[in-house]
Structures are given as structure tokens and as C-alpha cells.
PDB file of C-alpha atoms in Angstrom:
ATOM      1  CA  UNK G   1       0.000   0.000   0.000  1.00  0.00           C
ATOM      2  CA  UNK G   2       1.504   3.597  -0.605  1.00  0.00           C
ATOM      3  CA  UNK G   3       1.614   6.811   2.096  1.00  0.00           C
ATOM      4  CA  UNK G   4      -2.126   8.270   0.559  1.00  0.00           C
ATOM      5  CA  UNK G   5      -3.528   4.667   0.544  1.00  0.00           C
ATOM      6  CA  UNK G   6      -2.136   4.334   4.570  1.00  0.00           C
ATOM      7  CA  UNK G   7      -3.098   7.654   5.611  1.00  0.00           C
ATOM      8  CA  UNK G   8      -6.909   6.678   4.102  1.00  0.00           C
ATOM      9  CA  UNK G   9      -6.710   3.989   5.354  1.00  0.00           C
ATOM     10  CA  UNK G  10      -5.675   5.045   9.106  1.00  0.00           C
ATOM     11  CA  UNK G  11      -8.349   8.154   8.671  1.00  0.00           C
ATOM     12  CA  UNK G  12     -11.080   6.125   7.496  1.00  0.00           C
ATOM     13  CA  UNK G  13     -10.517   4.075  11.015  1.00  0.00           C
ATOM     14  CA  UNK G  14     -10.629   7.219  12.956  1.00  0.00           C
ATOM     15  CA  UNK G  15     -14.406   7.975  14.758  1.00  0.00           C
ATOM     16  CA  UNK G  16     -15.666  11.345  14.896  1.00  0.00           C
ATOM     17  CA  UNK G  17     -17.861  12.183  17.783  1.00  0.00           C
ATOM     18  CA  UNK G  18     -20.032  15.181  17.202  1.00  0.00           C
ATOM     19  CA  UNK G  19     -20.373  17.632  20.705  1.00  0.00           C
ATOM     20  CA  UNK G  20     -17.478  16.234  22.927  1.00  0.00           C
ATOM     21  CA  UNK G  21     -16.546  17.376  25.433  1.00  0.00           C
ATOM     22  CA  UNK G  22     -18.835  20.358  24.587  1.00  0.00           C
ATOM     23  CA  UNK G  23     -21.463  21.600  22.286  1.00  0.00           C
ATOM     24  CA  UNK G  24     -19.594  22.150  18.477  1.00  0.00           C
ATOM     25  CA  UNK G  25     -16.294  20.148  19.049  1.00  0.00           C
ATOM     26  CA  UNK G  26     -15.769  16.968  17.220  1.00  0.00           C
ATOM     27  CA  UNK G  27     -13.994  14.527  18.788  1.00  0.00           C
ATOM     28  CA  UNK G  28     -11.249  12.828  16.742  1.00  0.00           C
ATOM     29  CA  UNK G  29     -11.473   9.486  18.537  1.00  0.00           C
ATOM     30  CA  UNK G  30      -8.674   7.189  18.093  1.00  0.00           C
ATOM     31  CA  UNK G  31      -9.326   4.346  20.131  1.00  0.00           C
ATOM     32  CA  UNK G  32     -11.136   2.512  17.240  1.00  0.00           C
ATOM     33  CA  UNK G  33      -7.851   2.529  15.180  1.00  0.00           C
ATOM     34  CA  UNK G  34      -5.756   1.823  17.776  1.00  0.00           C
ATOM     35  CA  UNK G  35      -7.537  -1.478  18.540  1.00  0.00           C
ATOM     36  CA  UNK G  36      -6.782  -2.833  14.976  1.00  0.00           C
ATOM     37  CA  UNK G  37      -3.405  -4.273  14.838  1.00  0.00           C
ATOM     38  CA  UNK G  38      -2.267  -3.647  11.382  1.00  0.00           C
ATOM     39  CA  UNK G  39      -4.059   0.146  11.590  1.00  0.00           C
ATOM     40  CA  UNK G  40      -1.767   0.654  14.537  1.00  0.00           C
ATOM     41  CA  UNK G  41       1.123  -0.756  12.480  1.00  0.00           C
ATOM     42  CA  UNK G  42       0.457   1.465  10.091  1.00  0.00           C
ATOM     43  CA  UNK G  43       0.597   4.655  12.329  1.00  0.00           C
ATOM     44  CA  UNK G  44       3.896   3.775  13.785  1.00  0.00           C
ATOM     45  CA  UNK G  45       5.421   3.161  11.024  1.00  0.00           C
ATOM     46  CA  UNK G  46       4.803   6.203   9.162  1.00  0.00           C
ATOM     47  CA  UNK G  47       5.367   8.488  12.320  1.00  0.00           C
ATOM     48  CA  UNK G  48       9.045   6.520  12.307  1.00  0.00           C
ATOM     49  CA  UNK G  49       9.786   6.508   8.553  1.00  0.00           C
ATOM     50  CA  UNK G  50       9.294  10.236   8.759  1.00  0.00           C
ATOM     51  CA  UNK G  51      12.614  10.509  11.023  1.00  0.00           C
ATOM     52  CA  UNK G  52      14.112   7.402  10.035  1.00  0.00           C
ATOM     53  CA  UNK G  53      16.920   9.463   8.733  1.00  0.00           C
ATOM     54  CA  UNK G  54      17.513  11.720  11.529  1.00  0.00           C
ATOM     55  CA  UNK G  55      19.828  10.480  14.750  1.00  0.00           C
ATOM     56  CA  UNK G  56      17.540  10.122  18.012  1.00  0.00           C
ATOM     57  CA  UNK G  57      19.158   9.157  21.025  1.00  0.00           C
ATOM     58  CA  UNK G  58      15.756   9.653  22.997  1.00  0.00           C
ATOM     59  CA  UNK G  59      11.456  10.078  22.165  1.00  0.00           C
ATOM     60  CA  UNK G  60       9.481  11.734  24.583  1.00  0.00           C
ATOM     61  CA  UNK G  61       6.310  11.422  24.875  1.00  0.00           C
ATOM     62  CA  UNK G  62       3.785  13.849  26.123  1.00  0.00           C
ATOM     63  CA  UNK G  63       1.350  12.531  28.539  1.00  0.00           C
ATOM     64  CA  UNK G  64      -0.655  10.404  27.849  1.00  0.00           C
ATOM     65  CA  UNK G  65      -1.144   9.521  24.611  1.00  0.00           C
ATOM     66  CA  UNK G  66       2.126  10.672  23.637  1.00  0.00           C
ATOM     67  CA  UNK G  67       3.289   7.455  25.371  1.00  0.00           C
ATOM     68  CA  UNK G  68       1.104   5.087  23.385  1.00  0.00           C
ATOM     69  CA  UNK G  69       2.712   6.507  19.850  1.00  0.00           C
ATOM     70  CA  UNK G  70       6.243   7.182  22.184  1.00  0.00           C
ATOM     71  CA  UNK G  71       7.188   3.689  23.208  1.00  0.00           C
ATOM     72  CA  UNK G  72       6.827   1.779  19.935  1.00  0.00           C
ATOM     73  CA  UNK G  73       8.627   4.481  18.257  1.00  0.00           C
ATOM     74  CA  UNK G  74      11.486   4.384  20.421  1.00  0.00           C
ATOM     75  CA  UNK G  75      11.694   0.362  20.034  1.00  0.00           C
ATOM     76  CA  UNK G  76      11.951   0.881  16.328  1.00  0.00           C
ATOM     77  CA  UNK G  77      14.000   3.831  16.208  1.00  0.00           C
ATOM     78  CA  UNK G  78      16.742   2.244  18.735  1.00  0.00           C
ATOM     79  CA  UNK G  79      16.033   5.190  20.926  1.00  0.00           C
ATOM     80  CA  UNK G  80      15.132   5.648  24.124  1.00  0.00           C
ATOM     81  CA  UNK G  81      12.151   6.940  25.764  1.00  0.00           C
ATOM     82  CA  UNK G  82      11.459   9.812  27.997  1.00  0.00           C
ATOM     83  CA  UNK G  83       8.341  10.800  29.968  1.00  0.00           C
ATOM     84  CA  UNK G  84       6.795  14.211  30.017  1.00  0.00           C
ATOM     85  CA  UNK G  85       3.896  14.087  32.633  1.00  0.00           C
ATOM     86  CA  UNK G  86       1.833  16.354  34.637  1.00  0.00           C
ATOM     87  CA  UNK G  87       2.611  17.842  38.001  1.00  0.00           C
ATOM     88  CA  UNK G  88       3.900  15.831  40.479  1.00  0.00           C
ATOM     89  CA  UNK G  89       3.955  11.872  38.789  1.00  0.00           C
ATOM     90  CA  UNK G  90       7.172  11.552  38.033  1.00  0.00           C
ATOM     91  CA  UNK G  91       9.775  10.232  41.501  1.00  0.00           C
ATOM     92  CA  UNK G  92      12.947  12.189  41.515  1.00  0.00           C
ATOM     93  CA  UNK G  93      13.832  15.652  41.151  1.00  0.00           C
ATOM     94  CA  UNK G  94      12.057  17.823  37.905  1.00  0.00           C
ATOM     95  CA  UNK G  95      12.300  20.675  35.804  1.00  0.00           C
ATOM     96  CA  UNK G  96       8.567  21.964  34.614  1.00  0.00           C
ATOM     97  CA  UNK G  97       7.293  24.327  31.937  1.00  0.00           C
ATOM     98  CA  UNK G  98       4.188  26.325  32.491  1.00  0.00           C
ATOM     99  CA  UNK G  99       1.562  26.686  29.507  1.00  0.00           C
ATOM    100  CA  UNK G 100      -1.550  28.577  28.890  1.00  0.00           C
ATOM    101  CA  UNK G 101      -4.846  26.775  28.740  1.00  0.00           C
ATOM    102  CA  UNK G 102      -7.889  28.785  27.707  1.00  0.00           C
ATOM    103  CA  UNK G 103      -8.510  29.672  31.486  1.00  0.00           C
ATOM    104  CA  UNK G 104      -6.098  29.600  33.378  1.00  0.00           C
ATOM    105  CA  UNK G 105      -2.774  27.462  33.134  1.00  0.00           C
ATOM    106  CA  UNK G 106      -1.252  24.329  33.741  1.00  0.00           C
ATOM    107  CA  UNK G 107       1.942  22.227  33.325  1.00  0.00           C
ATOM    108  CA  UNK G 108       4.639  19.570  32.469  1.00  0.00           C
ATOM    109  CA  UNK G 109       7.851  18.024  34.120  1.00  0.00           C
ATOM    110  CA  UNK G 110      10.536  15.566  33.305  1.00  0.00           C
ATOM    111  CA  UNK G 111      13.312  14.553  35.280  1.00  0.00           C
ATOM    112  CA  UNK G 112      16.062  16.609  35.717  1.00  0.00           C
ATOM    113  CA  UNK G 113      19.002  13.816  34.685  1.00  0.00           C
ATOM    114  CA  UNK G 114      16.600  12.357  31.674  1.00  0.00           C
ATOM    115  CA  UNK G 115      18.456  14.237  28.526  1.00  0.00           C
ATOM    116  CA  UNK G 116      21.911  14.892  28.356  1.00  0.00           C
ATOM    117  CA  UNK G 117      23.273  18.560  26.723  1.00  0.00           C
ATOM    118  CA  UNK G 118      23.362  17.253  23.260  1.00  0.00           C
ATOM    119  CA  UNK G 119      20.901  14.814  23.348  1.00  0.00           C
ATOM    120  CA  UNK G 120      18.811  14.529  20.245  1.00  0.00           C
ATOM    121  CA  UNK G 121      15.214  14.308  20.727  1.00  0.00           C
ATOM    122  CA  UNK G 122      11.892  14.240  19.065  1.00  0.00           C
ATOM    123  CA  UNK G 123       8.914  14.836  20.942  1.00  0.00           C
ATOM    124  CA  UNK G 124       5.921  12.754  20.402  1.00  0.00           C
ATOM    125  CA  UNK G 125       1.859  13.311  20.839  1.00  0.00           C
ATOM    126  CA  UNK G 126      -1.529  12.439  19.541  1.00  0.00           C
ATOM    127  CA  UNK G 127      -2.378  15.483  18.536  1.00  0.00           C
ATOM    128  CA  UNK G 128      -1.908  18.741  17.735  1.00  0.00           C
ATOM    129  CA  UNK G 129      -4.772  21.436  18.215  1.00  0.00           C
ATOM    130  CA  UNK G 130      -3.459  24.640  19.501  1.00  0.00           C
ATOM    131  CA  UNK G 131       0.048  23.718  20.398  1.00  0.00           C
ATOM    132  CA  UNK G 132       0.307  24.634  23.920  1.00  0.00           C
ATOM    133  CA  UNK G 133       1.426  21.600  25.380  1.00  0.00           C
ATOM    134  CA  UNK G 134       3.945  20.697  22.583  1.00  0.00           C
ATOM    135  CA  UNK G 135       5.130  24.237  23.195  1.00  0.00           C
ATOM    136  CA  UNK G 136       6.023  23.467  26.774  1.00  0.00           C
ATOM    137  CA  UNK G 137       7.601  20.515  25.961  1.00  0.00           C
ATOM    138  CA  UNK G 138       9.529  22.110  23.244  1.00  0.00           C
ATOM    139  CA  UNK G 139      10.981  24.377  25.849  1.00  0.00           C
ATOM    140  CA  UNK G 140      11.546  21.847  28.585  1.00  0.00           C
ATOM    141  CA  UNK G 141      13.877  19.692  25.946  1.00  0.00           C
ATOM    142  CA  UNK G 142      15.487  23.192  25.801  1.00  0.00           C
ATOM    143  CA  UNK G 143      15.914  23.826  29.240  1.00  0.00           C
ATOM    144  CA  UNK G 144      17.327  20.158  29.686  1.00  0.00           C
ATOM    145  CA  UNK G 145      20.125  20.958  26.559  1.00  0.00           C
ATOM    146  CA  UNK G 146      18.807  18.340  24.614  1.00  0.00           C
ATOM    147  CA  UNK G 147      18.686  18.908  20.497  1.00  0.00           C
ATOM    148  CA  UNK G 148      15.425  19.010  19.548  1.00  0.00           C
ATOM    149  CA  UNK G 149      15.156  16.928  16.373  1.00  0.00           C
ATOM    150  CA  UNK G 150      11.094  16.835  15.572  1.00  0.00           C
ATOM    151  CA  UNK G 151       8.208  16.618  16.674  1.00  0.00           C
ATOM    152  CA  UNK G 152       5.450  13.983  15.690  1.00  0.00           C
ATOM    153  CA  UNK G 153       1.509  13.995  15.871  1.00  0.00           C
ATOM    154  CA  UNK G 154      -0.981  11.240  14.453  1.00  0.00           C
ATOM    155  CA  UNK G 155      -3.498  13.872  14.091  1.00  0.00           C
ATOM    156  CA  UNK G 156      -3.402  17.826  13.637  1.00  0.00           C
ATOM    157  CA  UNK G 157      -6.340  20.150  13.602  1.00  0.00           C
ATOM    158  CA  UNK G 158      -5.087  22.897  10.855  1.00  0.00           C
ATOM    159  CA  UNK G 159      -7.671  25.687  11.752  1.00  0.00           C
ATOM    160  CA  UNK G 160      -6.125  25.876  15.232  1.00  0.00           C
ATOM    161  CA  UNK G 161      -3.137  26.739  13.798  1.00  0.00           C
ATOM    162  CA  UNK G 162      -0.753  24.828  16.695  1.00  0.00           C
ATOM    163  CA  UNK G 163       2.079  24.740  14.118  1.00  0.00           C
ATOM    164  CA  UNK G 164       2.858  28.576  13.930  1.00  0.00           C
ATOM    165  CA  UNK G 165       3.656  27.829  17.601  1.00  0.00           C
ATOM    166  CA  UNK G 166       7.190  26.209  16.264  1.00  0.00           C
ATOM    167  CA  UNK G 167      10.116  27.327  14.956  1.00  0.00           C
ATOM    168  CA  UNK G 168       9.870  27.129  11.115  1.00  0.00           C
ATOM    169  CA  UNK G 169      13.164  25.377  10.886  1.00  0.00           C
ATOM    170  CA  UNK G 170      11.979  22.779  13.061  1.00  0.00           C
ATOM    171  CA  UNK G 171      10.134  19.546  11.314  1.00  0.00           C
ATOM    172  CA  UNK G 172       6.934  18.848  12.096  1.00  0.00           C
ATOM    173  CA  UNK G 173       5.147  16.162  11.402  1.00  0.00           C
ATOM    174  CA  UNK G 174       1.543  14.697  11.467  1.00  0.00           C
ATOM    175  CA  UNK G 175      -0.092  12.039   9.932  1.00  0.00           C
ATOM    176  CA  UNK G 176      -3.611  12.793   9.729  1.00  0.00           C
ATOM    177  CA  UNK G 177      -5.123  16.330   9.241  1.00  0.00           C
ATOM    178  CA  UNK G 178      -8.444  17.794   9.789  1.00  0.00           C
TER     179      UNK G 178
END
């Protein structure tokens, strides 16, 4: 099968659910793909033959569902994989990044020893909507030293324009846009 017939393929697998969580959202729900084994195949491999080029010593995955696409990434990639959770989950001592939520704000960690200056990483999520969180993660890697290589959604909502959040040099990728 080529790229369009995959990315059809992996759309077409994706449910939409109409007012969730609130009156005129739609819901990109990707639990029924990620219950067929060759669908989910198919996602990790394109997310990984986008950077199959690029050296990555580590993935890190925004929580949570950045750790469902994360860890099978990493395993094919020969990387390794990093955490970034919400306040107070992870053991031993953190850095954290604040970001803006519609009201109010909230935020991220990782540990402080988990990338090395120099490290090359690409950050990995579900989705990208207004780019917030991926910001904050962006800038965490930063704060750590680490090289920040990429980062990688399944899904992107275009109209919310999350991508201008970025650097232009940097490479984004995502698999599925609505």
C-alpha cells in the first residue's frame, strides 16, 4: 500500500464524535484505530519513517497519549524513551514548563538527569490542536540541553493553527489532518 492509501486507510478508522466534550467540538477518537493491529502498524510506522533518517538518542512522549505513539517508536527507532507528565507523577527531582490553557494554566515536568546537553530528541503526541502543550515541551527539551530533532503527531487540527507555535526550521510532522 503507498503513504495516501495508509493515511486513508488510518483516517477512514478514525471515529468522529459530534459535541465532545462540549457543544460544536468533534472529537477525533482514536481508540477505534488503535484497537486494529495492522491500523496501529500502520501509524507507527509512518510516524518513524518520517525521522528514520535523523539520529535520536531519545522520544518523549507527552502525557498520555504521547506514550502510546512514544514507546513503539522508540523500540523501532533504537532510541530511548522519555516521559513528560503532569505535576507531580514523576519520583525524583524535575524541571517543569508552564503553559496557557484557555482559562487559566497548567503544566509539564521531566526529570532533571533524563536528557543529556546534546541529546537529540523528538517529541511525540496524539495530537496537535493549539500547540500549547507541545510548546512546553519544546521548551523543557530546551531547558534540559537536549537537540530538539522533531516533533510527531498522528493527528493535527489545521484551523487551530498549533504549528505557527514552532520554529519554522523545526520539522513537524503529522499524519492525519483535519
Amino acid at each position: 500500500m503507498n503513504t495516501t492509501d495508509v493515511v486513508a486507510n488510518v483516517k477512514s478508522k478514525i471515529r468522529s464524535v459530534n459535541d465532545f466534550p462540549k457543544k460544536g467540538i468533534i472529537f477525533r477518537d482514536i481508540t477505534t484505530a488503535l484497537k486494529e493491529p495492522e491500523v496501529l502498524k500502520e501509524m507507527i510506522d509512518y510516524l518513524c519513517d518520517q525521522f528514520k533518517d535523523v539520529k535520536i538518542d531519545y522520544i518523549a512522549g507527552i502525557e498520555s497519549r504521547g506514550f502510546i505513539f512514544g514507546m513503539p517508536m522508540a523500540y523501532k527507532l533504537n532510541a530511548g524513551f522519555v516521559p513528560i507528565r503532569k505535576p507531580n507523577k514523576l519520583p525524583a527531582e524535575t524541571i517543569s514548563q508552564e503553559y496557557q490553557l484557555e482559562y487559566g494554566t497548567d503544566k509539564i515536568e521531566i526529570h532533571t538527569d533524563a536528557i543529556k546537553e546534546g541529546d537529540n530528541v523528538l517529541i511525540v503526541d496524539d495530537l496537535l490542536a493549539t500547540g500549547g502543550t507541545a510548546e512546553a515541551a519544546c521548551k523543557l527539551i530546551k531547558k534540559t540541553g537536549g537537540n530538539l530533532v522533531g516533533i510527531a503527531f498522528l493527528i493535527e487540527l489545521e484551523d487551530l493553527k498549533g504549528r505557527d507555535k514552532f520554529d519554522k526550521d523545526l520539522k513537524v510532522v503529522s499524519m492525519l489532518k483535519y
